[in-house]
Structure formats: C-alpha cells, structure tokens
C-alpha cells in the first residue's frame, strides 16, 4: 500500500472545507453532550442520587475537556486534519461502548466509580481536543474573531439540540445502551465524512477507511442487537429470570420471576414481591380508609400497579378512585399484563377507577376537587424530583385537596434502615396536619417498613387509643384480609427501641433535607 505524504493544510485547505467543518462542530457538540448525559443517567440508574452523579459527571467532563484542550496545543498545524479524524474514530469507539462498559462494571462488581471516572476522562479529553483542532483549521480561512464566533455558535446550538433530544426522543425510544451505540456511530460517521471530503489531503487513507469500516460494522450490528445485549446485562443485575422488561420515557420497568414469586423493579429498585405484597398494601390502604367514616372519593398518588386500588375497592361505599401516575407505561402494564391483572384483581380496569398520567405535584397543585382519602404510594425520595413530593409545601397542597374529615397516608421508607428519613417525613407532616400517627409493618421483601397517617382534624395525641378505634372498625368490616387483623392493628403503632423517633429538620423545597438524609442512610446498604 502506497502512503502519500500529508499535504500542508495551510496551503491546500479548499474553501468548501469550512461548511463541512462547521457541520462537524455542530454534530460533535451533540455527541459530546449526549455522552455526558448517558454516563450521568446510567450512574443514576445503577446508584441513585441524581444530583450527586449529574454534578460529578458534568464537573469531571468539563475538567477533562479543559485537559484535552490543553493537549491540543501540542498538535502541529500540518497534521490537524489527520488528528481530528483520528479523534473522531477514537471517540466513536470508546463512547459507543460506554453503555456496555458501565453495565459490565456494575453487573460484574468491578469498581464502578473507577470505571466511570476513567471513561469520563477518556471521552472528556477527546471532546476537549476536537474544538481547538477545528478552530485552528477554520482559522486558516477566516480571521480569529470570525472563526471563534462561528465555531462557538455551532457548538452551543449543538449542545441545545442534544439536551432536547436525549430526554424526549433517544432515552424513551432507544434506551441507554442503544443510544450509546448510536452516538458512537455518529462520531464514526463524522470521521468518515471528513475522510471522504479531504481524501486528497490525508496520508494512509486506506487505514482510516478500514478503521471506519470495522468499528462501523461492529456498532451497527450492536445497535441492531442491543435489546439482546441489554437483556443479557439486565439478567445479570437480577437474581431471578427477567420475565418482562421495558424502558419507558421515565423509567426502566422490569418484572422478574422465580417459581411463584414475581417481582416488579423500577430503575432497579424493588417495588413489590407477589409473595408478600399484601403485607405492605393492607397497612398502607386500610388504616386511612378506616380513619374516615364514609370514604367515597379516594386519590392514589403513584400505585400504578393497581395493588393499592385492589384494597380500596373492598369498600363498597367508594364511588371513585383516581390513580395519578406519571408514567403511562406503568399504568398500561397494570391494565394489560396478565400477571398484574391477576394480582390486582383487575383493579385498574374497574369502572370506578380513573387513571391520570400526570406529575403528582402538578395534579395536586392545579386541581380543585376534594377527596376523603389520599394515599401517597410514591417511590422513596432518592432524588429531588421525588423529594419534592415529600415536602411541607406539597403536603399543604395535599391538605387543600382533602375533605374536612379526611385522612392521608404516605409510605415513608424504613424506620430501621433509614430512621432519619422516616421521622423527617413524620415531622414534615406534623408541620401541616393537626394529627399525625406513625406506624410500621414487617414486609419480608423489604424488612421493617414505615407509614405515616395524617388526619385533617384533631384527634387523641396518643396513638394507642386511636389504634383501638381503628381495630374495632376493622373487626366490623370482616374483610378477608391476609395480614392485617383487628388484633394485629394496634401493634403497628409500636416502635422498637432502635426505631424510636429522632429529631430532624422538616423537608422543604428550598432545602430537600429528606433527600440528604435518605442518601446518607441507604448508602450504607447499597
């Protein structure tokens, strides 16, 4: 193979090269932001704590971009085109594999943070090299002020496009791993386009085309087969067989199966096990329902699986149940999947049930109708987007939607594993409602789990007398429950010595103390 000497770019860069290079700036800006979002999102998916991981990833990425920009000064002007194309090929190869690298690190118990740090460093440094190289190339045809204006304009517009298409298009329709392969292919395509346009200026062009062909074919095949690859790694993440998996616009839904035990996971977090879910849903639902003389209208925030609605439907006086769940994929799963329909007694398809796919905060804030019972069955407050649904401001809005003699209950994480988080929710509710009772139940899949019952009217300060009242009401109902009995009910209000109340700050929108408590406490067990 003959290798022609590289031509001096200063003398030979054609005028039509500038539009090509500016389009390259636009596209590499999109790719750079997408890599940043991919690494951040995967870290949140595996480890939670969105603020921490987005902040760390953005900070490290920008720092390594600065390092890459510094290294670019050692690149000679005569080899700018070759170096730029090599950078694109390296970036496409490493960035395209970022999804499978991070999945592998987490699934095979390799130090995840070390892998994420090295990956961010490599990608960030390569992205940092790109813009200086292109700026120097375009400067050969334009004054510096015009070059900087054009390069930065295209770069910032590309960043905007990436930040819009990632949450609205790529993540919901392709998922994380397939998006990574696609972005890698974009970098490879940028390199290939520049090889073709500047083929007369490049030495060893056959080697460049071979690199493009190999990586392009491999990643195209990987993109096509990524559902199988993703399913393989998801199976590695769960102990049991993955029975169902779907990446929605908001979250990752997985159902696993082992014999008769089917489990629902959302973003890797267990939501329930079919073996003992009733130990969670019966205390969650029946205590607030029993607290209201005649509960006719019930609001469920979350609970898109239909299991809480199943328990509410035991009350014949109920005329309407509104289920507010942000993710239509979750409620559709609850309405259509045979397993969930059987487990929930087809509750979400009951004529009394109305499903609203909307953010719970917005629904509470914008609505005007009142409910006798409000059941807050939301995920644990592991980031600020969920933490806002446990704030004093949110509870004041909830109170406005509650009937004068109404009751609200919130699942409140574990008083044993996360005592400060549990009692923070309790004390935040106390800042709003005249009466709040804490109670807990042993759910084998979760351990000791906590709830908080708030009444919209004054009641006995001590829990014991009120618990006896609820016990008598439950006995009168004579429902065929599997866990909750009139004899057991009063014991739910008793806390062990190691789960007694601790003083915390209330959770507000401007401090999100609950998220901080939660992350510190659960970190010990993750």
Coordinates of C-alpha atoms in Angstrom, one line a residue:
X1 CA 0.0 0.0 0.0
X2 CA 1.5 3.3 -1.0
X3 CA 1.4 6.1 1.5
X4 CA 1.4 9.6 0.2
X5 CA 2.9 12.4 2.2
X6 CA 0.5 14.7 4.1
X7 CA -0.1 17.9 2.3
X8 CA 0.4 21.2 4.1
X9 CA -3.1 22.1 5.3
X10 CA -2.3 25.8 5.3
X11 CA -1.8 25.8 1.6
X12 CA -4.3 23.2 0.5
X13 CA -7.4 23.5 2.6
X14 CA -10.2 24.2 0.0
X15 CA -12.8 27.0 0.5
X16 CA -15.6 24.4 0.6
X17 CA -14.0 22.8 3.7
X18 CA -15.4 25.5 6.1
X19 CA -19.1 24.4 5.8
X20 CA -18.0 20.8 6.3
X21 CA -16.0 21.7 9.4
X22 CA -18.8 23.8 10.8
X23 CA -21.3 21.0 10.4
X24 CA -18.8 18.8 12.1
X25 CA -18.7 21.2 15.0
X26 CA -22.4 21.1 15.3
X27 CA -22.5 17.3 15.3
X28 CA -19.7 16.7 17.7
X29 CA -21.3 19.2 20.1
X30 CA -24.4 17.0 20.1
X31 CA -22.3 13.8 20.6
X32 CA -20.3 15.4 23.5
X33 CA -23.4 16.4 25.5
X34 CA -25.0 13.1 24.8
X35 CA -22.1 11.2 26.2
X36 CA -22.2 13.4 29.3
X37 CA -26.0 12.7 29.7
X38 CA -25.5 9.0 29.1
X39 CA -22.9 8.5 31.8
X40 CA -24.8 10.6 34.3
X41 CA -28.1 8.7 33.6
X42 CA -26.5 5.3 33.9
X43 CA -24.9 6.2 37.2
X44 CA -28.3 7.4 38.5
X45 CA -29.9 4.2 37.2
X46 CA -27.5 2.0 39.0
X47 CA -26.7 4.0 42.1
X48 CA -29.5 6.6 42.5
X49 CA -28.6 10.1 43.8
X50 CA -29.3 12.1 40.6
X51 CA -27.8 15.4 41.9
X52 CA -24.6 13.8 43.0
X53 CA -24.0 11.8 39.8
X54 CA -25.0 14.6 37.4
X55 CA -22.9 17.1 39.3
X56 CA -19.8 14.8 39.4
X57 CA -20.1 13.8 35.8
X58 CA -20.6 17.3 34.5
X59 CA -17.7 18.6 36.6
X60 CA -15.3 15.8 35.6
X61 CA -16.3 16.1 32.0
X62 CA -15.7 19.8 31.8
X63 CA -12.4 19.4 33.6
X64 CA -11.2 16.7 31.2
X65 CA -12.4 18.8 28.3
X66 CA -10.0 21.5 29.6
X67 CA -7.2 19.0 29.8
X68 CA -7.9 17.9 26.2
X69 CA -7.9 21.5 25.0
X70 CA -4.5 22.0 26.7
X71 CA -3.1 18.9 25.0
X72 CA -4.3 20.2 21.6
X73 CA -1.6 22.9 21.6
X74 CA 1.0 20.2 21.0
X75 CA -0.7 19.2 17.7
X76 CA 1.2 20.5 14.7
X77 CA -0.7 22.6 12.1
X78 CA 0.4 20.2 9.3
X79 CA -1.5 17.2 10.8
X80 CA -4.6 18.9 12.1
X81 CA -7.0 17.1 9.7
X82 CA -5.5 13.7 10.5
X83 CA -5.5 14.3 14.2
X84 CA -9.1 15.5 14.1
X85 CA -10.3 12.4 12.2
X86 CA -8.4 10.1 14.5
X87 CA -10.0 11.8 17.4
X88 CA -13.5 11.2 16.0
X89 CA -12.7 7.5 15.4
X90 CA -11.3 7.0 19.0
X91 CA -14.2 8.9 20.4
X92 CA -16.7 6.9 18.5
X93 CA -15.1 3.6 19.5
X94 CA -14.9 4.5 23.2
X95 CA -18.1 6.5 23.5
X96 CA -20.1 4.0 21.6
X97 CA -19.0 1.3 24.0
X98 CA -19.7 3.4 27.1
X99 CA -23.1 1.8 27.8
X100 CA -21.8 -1.7 27.7
X101 CA -18.7 -0.8 29.7
X102 CA -20.8 0.7 32.6
X103 CA -23.3 -2.1 32.5
X104 CA -20.4 -4.6 32.7
X105 CA -18.7 -2.8 35.6
X106 CA -21.9 -2.8 37.6
X107 CA -23.1 -6.3 36.7
X108 CA -19.7 -7.9 37.4
X109 CA -18.9 -6.0 40.6
X110 CA -16.0 -4.1 39.1
X111 CA -15.3 -0.7 41.0
X112 CA -18.0 1.3 39.2
X113 CA -16.8 4.7 40.2
X114 CA -13.2 4.0 38.9
X115 CA -14.6 2.8 35.6
X116 CA -16.9 5.8 35.3
X117 CA -14.1 8.1 36.1
X118 CA -11.7 6.6 33.5
X119 CA -14.5 6.6 30.9
X120 CA -15.4 10.2 31.6
X121 CA -11.7 11.1 31.5
X122 CA -11.1 9.5 28.1
X123 CA -14.3 10.8 26.5
X124 CA -14.0 14.3 28.0
X125 CA -10.4 14.7 26.9
X126 CA -11.2 13.6 23.4
X127 CA -14.1 16.0 23.2
X128 CA -11.9 18.8 24.5
X129 CA -9.4 18.2 21.7
X130 CA -12.0 18.4 19.0
X131 CA -13.0 22.1 19.1
X132 CA -9.4 23.6 19.3
X133 CA -8.4 21.4 16.3
X134 CA -11.4 22.5 14.2
X135 CA -11.0 26.2 15.3
X136 CA -7.4 26.1 14.1
X137 CA -8.4 24.6 10.8
X138 CA -11.2 27.1 10.1
X139 CA -8.9 30.0 11.1
X140 CA -6.8 29.1 8.0
X141 CA -9.7 30.7 6.0
X142 CA -11.1 33.3 8.4
X143 CA -9.9 35.9 10.9
X144 CA -9.8 34.7 14.5
X145 CA -12.8 36.7 15.6
X146 CA -15.0 35.3 12.8
X147 CA -13.7 31.8 13.5
X148 CA -14.5 31.9 17.2
X149 CA -17.9 33.3 16.6
X150 CA -18.9 30.6 14.1
X151 CA -17.3 27.7 15.9
X152 CA -18.9 28.6 19.3
X153 CA -22.3 29.4 17.7
X154 CA -22.5 25.9 16.1
X155 CA -21.1 24.3 19.3
X156 CA -23.7 25.9 21.5
X157 CA -26.6 25.2 19.1
X158 CA -25.5 21.5 19.0
X159 CA -25.5 21.4 22.8
X160 CA -29.1 22.7 22.9
X161 CA -30.2 20.1 20.3
X162 CA -28.6 17.3 22.4
X163 CA -30.2 18.4 25.6
X164 CA -33.6 18.3 24.0
X165 CA -33.5 15.1 22.0
X166 CA -31.9 13.0 24.8
X167 CA -34.9 13.1 27.2
X168 CA -37.6 13.5 24.6
X169 CA -36.5 11.1 21.8
X170 CA -33.4 9.0 22.5
X171 CA -34.0 7.8 26.0
X172 CA -37.7 6.8 25.7
X173 CA -37.4 5.2 22.3
X174 CA -33.9 3.7 22.2
X175 CA -32.8 3.3 25.8
X176 CA -29.4 4.0 27.2
X177 CA -27.3 1.3 25.6
X178 CA -28.7 1.6 22.1
X179 CA -28.3 5.4 22.4
X180 CA -24.6 4.9 23.2
X181 CA -24.1 2.8 20.1
X182 CA -25.9 5.4 18.0
X183 CA -23.8 8.3 19.3
X184 CA -20.7 6.3 18.7
X185 CA -21.8 5.7 15.1
X186 CA -22.4 9.5 14.8
X187 CA -18.8 10.1 15.6
X188 CA -17.6 7.4 13.2
X189 CA -19.9 9.0 10.5
X190 CA -18.3 12.4 11.1
X191 CA -14.9 10.9 10.7
X192 CA -15.9 9.1 7.5
X193 CA -17.5 12.2 6.0
X194 CA -14.3 14.2 6.7
X195 CA -12.1 11.4 5.2
X196 CA -14.2 11.5 2.0
X197 CA -14.2 15.3 1.7
X198 CA -10.5 15.7 2.5
X199 CA -9.3 12.5 0.9
X200 CA -6.7 14.3 -1.2
X201 CA -5.1 15.8 1.8
X202 CA -4.8 12.7 4.0
X203 CA -2.0 10.1 4.2
X204 CA -2.7 6.4 4.9
X205 CA -6.3 6.9 3.9
X206 CA -6.8 3.1 3.4
X207 CA -6.1 2.5 7.1
X208 CA -8.6 5.2 8.1
X209 CA -11.3 3.7 5.9
X210 CA -10.5 0.2 7.4
X211 CA -11.0 1.6 10.9
X212 CA -14.3 3.3 9.9
X213 CA -15.5 0.0 8.3
X214 CA -14.6 -2.2 11.3
X215 CA -16.0 0.0 14.0
X216 CA -19.0 1.0 11.9
X217 CA -20.0 -2.6 11.2
X218 CA -19.5 -3.8 14.8
X219 CA -21.5 -0.9 16.2
X220 CA -24.2 -1.1 13.6
X221 CA -24.7 -4.8 14.5
X222 CA -24.5 -4.0 18.2
X223 CA -27.2 -1.2 17.7
X224 CA -29.4 -3.7 15.9
X225 CA -28.9 -6.4 18.6
X226 CA -28.8 -4.1 21.6
X227 CA -32.1 -5.4 23.0
X228 CA -30.5 -8.8 23.4
X229 CA -27.3 -7.3 24.9
X230 CA -29.4 -5.2 27.2
X231 CA -31.5 -8.2 28.3
X232 CA -28.3 -10.1 29.0
X233 CA -26.9 -7.4 31.3
X234 CA -30.3 -6.9 32.9
X235 CA -30.4 -10.6 33.7
X236 CA -27.0 -10.2 35.3
X237 CA -28.4 -7.4 37.5
X238 CA -31.2 -9.5 38.9
X239 CA -31.1 -12.8 40.8
X240 CA -34.1 -14.2 39.1
X241 CA -35.2 -14.7 35.5
X242 CA -36.2 -11.4 33.8
X243 CA -39.8 -12.1 32.8
X244 CA -40.6 -8.7 31.4
X245 CA -38.5 -5.5 30.6
X246 CA -39.4 -2.2 29.2
X247 CA -37.7 1.2 29.1
X248 CA -40.3 3.9 29.2
X249 CA -39.9 7.6 28.8
X250 CA -39.5 7.9 32.5
X251 CA -38.1 4.7 34.0
X252 CA -36.9 1.2 33.5
X253 CA -39.7 -1.4 34.3
X254 CA -38.6 -5.0 35.0
X255 CA -40.6 -8.0 36.2
X256 CA -38.6 -11.0 37.4
X257 CA -39.8 -14.5 38.2
X258 CA -38.7 -17.3 40.4
X259 CA -41.3 -20.1 40.8
X260 CA -44.4 -18.3 42.1
X261 CA -42.5 -15.2 43.2
X262 CA -42.8 -12.4 40.6
X263 CA -41.2 -9.1 41.5
X264 CA -41.6 -5.6 40.0
X265 CA -38.5 -3.4 39.8
X266 CA -38.4 0.3 38.8
X267 CA -35.0 1.6 37.9
X268 CA -33.5 -1.4 39.7
X269 CA -35.4 -0.8 42.9
X270 CA -37.8 -3.4 44.2
X271 CA -41.4 -2.3 44.3
X272 CA -43.1 -5.5 45.5
X273 CA -42.9 -9.2 45.6
X274 CA -46.1 -11.2 44.8
X275 CA -45.3 -13.4 47.8
X276 CA -45.8 -10.8 50.4
X277 CA -47.0 -7.5 48.8
X278 CA -50.2 -7.8 50.8
X279 CA -48.2 -7.2 54.0
X280 CA -47.4 -3.7 52.5
X281 CA -50.6 -2.8 50.8
X282 CA -53.0 -3.8 53.5
X283 CA -51.5 -1.4 56.2
X284 CA -51.0 1.3 53.6
X285 CA -54.6 1.3 52.5
X286 CA -56.9 0.1 55.3
X287 CA -55.7 2.4 58.1
X288 CA -56.6 5.6 56.3
X289 CA -59.7 4.1 54.9
X290 CA -60.8 3.1 58.4
X291 CA -60.0 6.6 59.6
X292 CA -62.8 8.1 57.5
X293 CA -66.4 7.3 58.4
X294 CA -67.5 7.0 54.8
X295 CA -64.7 7.1 52.2
X296 CA -66.3 7.8 48.9
X297 CA -63.7 9.5 46.8
X298 CA -60.1 8.2 47.0
X299 CA -57.0 9.6 45.4
X300 CA -53.9 7.4 44.8
X301 CA -50.6 9.1 44.0
X302 CA -48.4 6.5 42.4
X303 CA -49.7 3.0 42.8
X304 CA -49.7 2.4 39.0
X305 CA -49.5 -1.4 39.5
X306 CA -53.2 -1.4 40.8
X307 CA -52.5 -3.3 44.1
X308 CA -53.5 -0.4 46.3
X309 CA -56.6 0.2 44.2
X310 CA -57.5 -3.5 44.8
X311 CA -57.6 -2.9 48.5
X312 CA -59.6 0.3 48.2
X313 CA -62.2 -1.5 46.1
X314 CA -63.0 -3.7 49.1
X315 CA -65.1 -0.7 50.4
X316 CA -68.5 -0.7 48.8
X317 CA -69.1 2.9 49.6
X318 CA -66.3 4.0 47.3
X319 CA -67.7 5.7 44.2
X320 CA -64.5 6.9 42.6
X321 CA -60.7 6.1 42.7
X322 CA -58.4 8.4 40.9
X323 CA -54.9 6.9 40.2
X324 CA -52.3 9.6 39.4
X325 CA -49.1 8.0 37.9
X326 CA -46.7 10.0 35.8
X327 CA -45.7 7.0 33.6
X328 CA -48.4 5.8 31.2
X329 CA -46.2 2.7 30.6
X330 CA -46.7 1.7 34.2
X331 CA -50.4 2.1 34.3
X332 CA -50.7 0.4 30.9
X333 CA -48.7 -2.5 32.3
X334 CA -51.1 -2.7 35.3
X335 CA -54.1 -2.7 33.0
X336 CA -52.8 -5.2 30.4
X337 CA -50.2 -7.6 31.8
X338 CA -51.8 -10.9 32.8
X339 CA -49.7 -11.2 36.0
X340 CA -50.5 -7.7 37.3
X341 CA -54.2 -8.0 36.3
X342 CA -54.5 -11.3 38.2
X343 CA -52.6 -10.0 41.3
X344 CA -54.6 -6.7 41.4
X345 CA -57.9 -8.5 40.7
X346 CA -58.0 -6.3 37.5
X347 CA -58.4 -3.2 39.7
X348 CA -57.2 -0.7 37.1
X349 CA -59.9 -1.8 34.7
X350 CA -62.7 -1.4 37.2
X351 CA -65.3 1.2 36.2
X352 CA -64.7 3.1 39.5
X353 CA -61.1 3.7 38.7
X354 CA -59.9 6.7 36.7
X355 CA -56.3 6.9 35.6
X356 CA -54.5 10.2 35.1
X357 CA -50.9 10.2 33.7
X358 CA -49.6 13.4 35.2
X359 CA -47.0 14.6 37.6
X360 CA -48.4 14.2 41.1
X361 CA -47.3 17.7 42.2
X362 CA -48.9 19.4 39.2
X363 CA -52.1 17.3 39.7
X364 CA -52.4 18.4 43.3
X365 CA -51.4 21.9 42.6
X366 CA -53.8 22.6 39.7
X367 CA -56.8 20.5 40.8
X368 CA -59.8 21.7 42.8
X369 CA -61.8 18.6 43.7
X370 CA -61.5 17.1 47.2
X371 CA -61.0 13.6 48.3
X372 CA -61.9 11.7 51.5
X373 CA -58.7 9.7 51.5
X374 CA -55.4 10.4 49.8
X375 CA -52.9 7.6 49.6
X376 CA -49.3 8.6 48.7
X377 CA -47.6 5.4 47.4
X378 CA -44.6 7.0 45.7
X379 CA -41.0 5.8 45.3
X380 CA -38.6 6.5 48.0
X381 CA -37.1 10.1 48.0
X382 CA -33.8 9.2 46.4
X383 CA -33.6 12.4 44.3
X384 CA -35.0 15.9 44.4
X385 CA -37.6 15.3 41.7
X386 CA -39.3 12.8 44.0
X387 CA -38.2 14.5 47.2
X388 CA -40.4 17.5 46.3
X389 CA -43.4 15.1 46.8
X390 CA -42.5 14.8 50.5
X391 CA -42.1 18.5 51.2
X392 CA -44.0 20.7 53.5
X393 CA -45.1 22.7 50.5
X394 CA -46.5 19.6 48.8
X395 CA -48.3 18.5 52.0
X396 CA -50.0 21.9 52.3
X397 CA -51.3 21.5 48.7
X398 CA -52.5 17.9 49.6
X399 CA -54.3 19.3 52.6
X400 CA -56.3 21.7 50.4
X401 CA -57.5 18.6 48.3
X402 CA -58.5 16.7 51.5
X403 CA -62.0 16.7 52.9
X404 CA -62.5 18.2 56.3
X405 CA -62.8 14.8 57.9
X406 CA -60.3 13.2 55.5
X407 CA -57.1 11.2 56.0
X408 CA -53.9 11.0 54.1
X409 CA -51.2 8.3 54.3
X410 CA -47.7 8.2 52.9
X411 CA -45.3 5.3 52.6
X412 CA -42.3 6.6 54.4
X413 CA -39.3 4.2 53.8
X414 CA -37.9 2.0 56.6
X415 CA -37.7 3.3 60.2
X416 CA -34.9 0.8 60.8
X417 CA -32.7 1.2 57.8
X418 CA -33.4 5.0 57.3
X419 CA -34.7 6.3 60.7
X420 CA -33.9 10.0 60.0
X421 CA -35.6 9.8 56.6
X422 CA -38.7 8.2 58.2
X423 CA -39.0 10.6 61.1
X424 CA -38.3 13.5 58.7
X425 CA -41.4 12.6 56.7
X426 CA -43.4 12.3 60.0
X427 CA -42.3 15.7 61.3
X428 CA -42.9 17.3 58.0
X429 CA -46.4 16.1 58.0
X430 CA -46.8 17.3 61.6
X431 CA -45.9 20.8 60.4
X432 CA -49.1 20.7 58.2
X433 CA -51.7 18.4 59.7
X434 CA -53.3 18.6 63.2
X435 CA -52.8 14.9 63.8
X436 CA -50.1 12.5 62.6
X437 CA -49.5 8.9 63.6
X438 CA -46.5 6.8 62.6
X439 CA -46.8 3.1 62.2
X440 CA -44.8 0.2 60.7
X441 CA -45.1 -3.3 59.4
X442 CA -42.8 -6.2 58.7
X443 CA -42.7 -6.9 55.0
X444 CA -40.3 -9.8 54.3
X445 CA -39.1 -8.5 51.0
X446 CA -38.2 -5.0 52.4
X447 CA -37.8 -5.6 56.1
X448 CA -39.4 -3.3 58.6
X449 CA -41.3 -0.6 56.6
X450 CA -42.9 2.6 57.8
X451 CA -46.0 4.7 57.1
X452 CA -47.4 7.9 58.3
X453 CA -51.2 8.6 58.8
X454 CA -52.2 12.2 58.9
X455 CA -55.8 13.3 59.8
X456 CA -57.3 16.6 58.8
X457 CA -58.9 17.0 62.2
X458 CA -57.6 16.9 65.8
X459 CA -57.5 13.5 67.5
X460 CA -56.1 11.8 70.5
X461 CA -52.4 12.8 71.0
X462 CA -51.6 9.2 71.9
X463 CA -51.7 6.6 69.2
X464 CA -52.9 3.7 71.4
X465 CA -56.5 4.8 71.9
X466 CA -56.9 5.7 68.3
X467 CA -55.4 2.4 67.2
X468 CA -58.1 0.6 69.3
X469 CA -60.8 2.6 67.5
X470 CA -59.4 1.5 64.1
X471 CA -59.2 -2.0 65.3
X472 CA -62.9 -2.1 66.2
X473 CA -63.8 -0.6 62.8
X474 CA -61.7 -3.3 61.0
X475 CA -63.4 -6.0 63.0
X476 CA -66.8 -4.7 62.0
X477 CA -65.9 -4.8 58.3
X478 CA -65.0 -8.5 58.4
X479 CA -62.9 -8.3 55.2
X480 CA -60.9 -11.5 54.3
X481 CA -57.5 -9.9 54.7
X482 CA -54.3 -12.0 54.7
X483 CA -52.1 -9.9 57.1
X484 CA -54.0 -7.2 58.9
X485 CA -56.2 -8.3 61.7
X486 CA -58.0 -6.4 64.5
X487 CA -55.6 -7.9 67.0
X488 CA -52.5 -7.0 65.0
X489 CA -53.5 -3.5 64.0
X490 CA -52.7 -1.8 67.4
X491 CA -49.2 -3.3 67.4
X492 CA -48.4 -1.5 64.2
X493 CA -48.2 1.8 66.1
X494 CA -45.5 0.4 68.5
X495 CA -41.9 1.1 67.6
X496 CA -38.8 -0.9 68.9
X497 CA -36.2 0.9 70.9
X498 CA -33.9 1.2 67.9
X499 CA -36.6 2.8 65.8
X500 CA -37.8 5.4 68.2
X501 CA -38.4 9.0 67.0
X502 CA -35.4 11.2 66.4
X503 CA -35.4 14.9 65.9
X504 CA -34.9 16.1 62.3
X505 CA -35.4 19.1 60.1
X506 CA -38.6 19.3 58.2
X507 CA -38.3 18.8 54.4
X508 CA -38.9 21.9 52.3
X509 CA -38.4 22.7 48.7
X510 CA -35.6 25.0 49.5
X511 CA -33.5 22.5 51.5
X512 CA -34.6 19.0 50.4
X513 CA -33.2 17.7 53.7
X514 CA -35.1 14.4 53.2
X515 CA -33.1 13.5 50.1
X516 CA -29.8 14.2 52.0
X517 CA -30.9 12.0 54.9
X518 CA -32.0 9.3 52.6
X519 CA -28.8 9.2 50.6
X520 CA -26.6 9.1 53.6
X521 CA -28.6 6.4 55.4
X522 CA -29.2 4.0 52.4
X523 CA -25.6 4.4 51.2
X524 CA -24.5 2.0 54.0
X525 CA -26.6 -0.8 52.5
X526 CA -26.0 -0.1 48.8

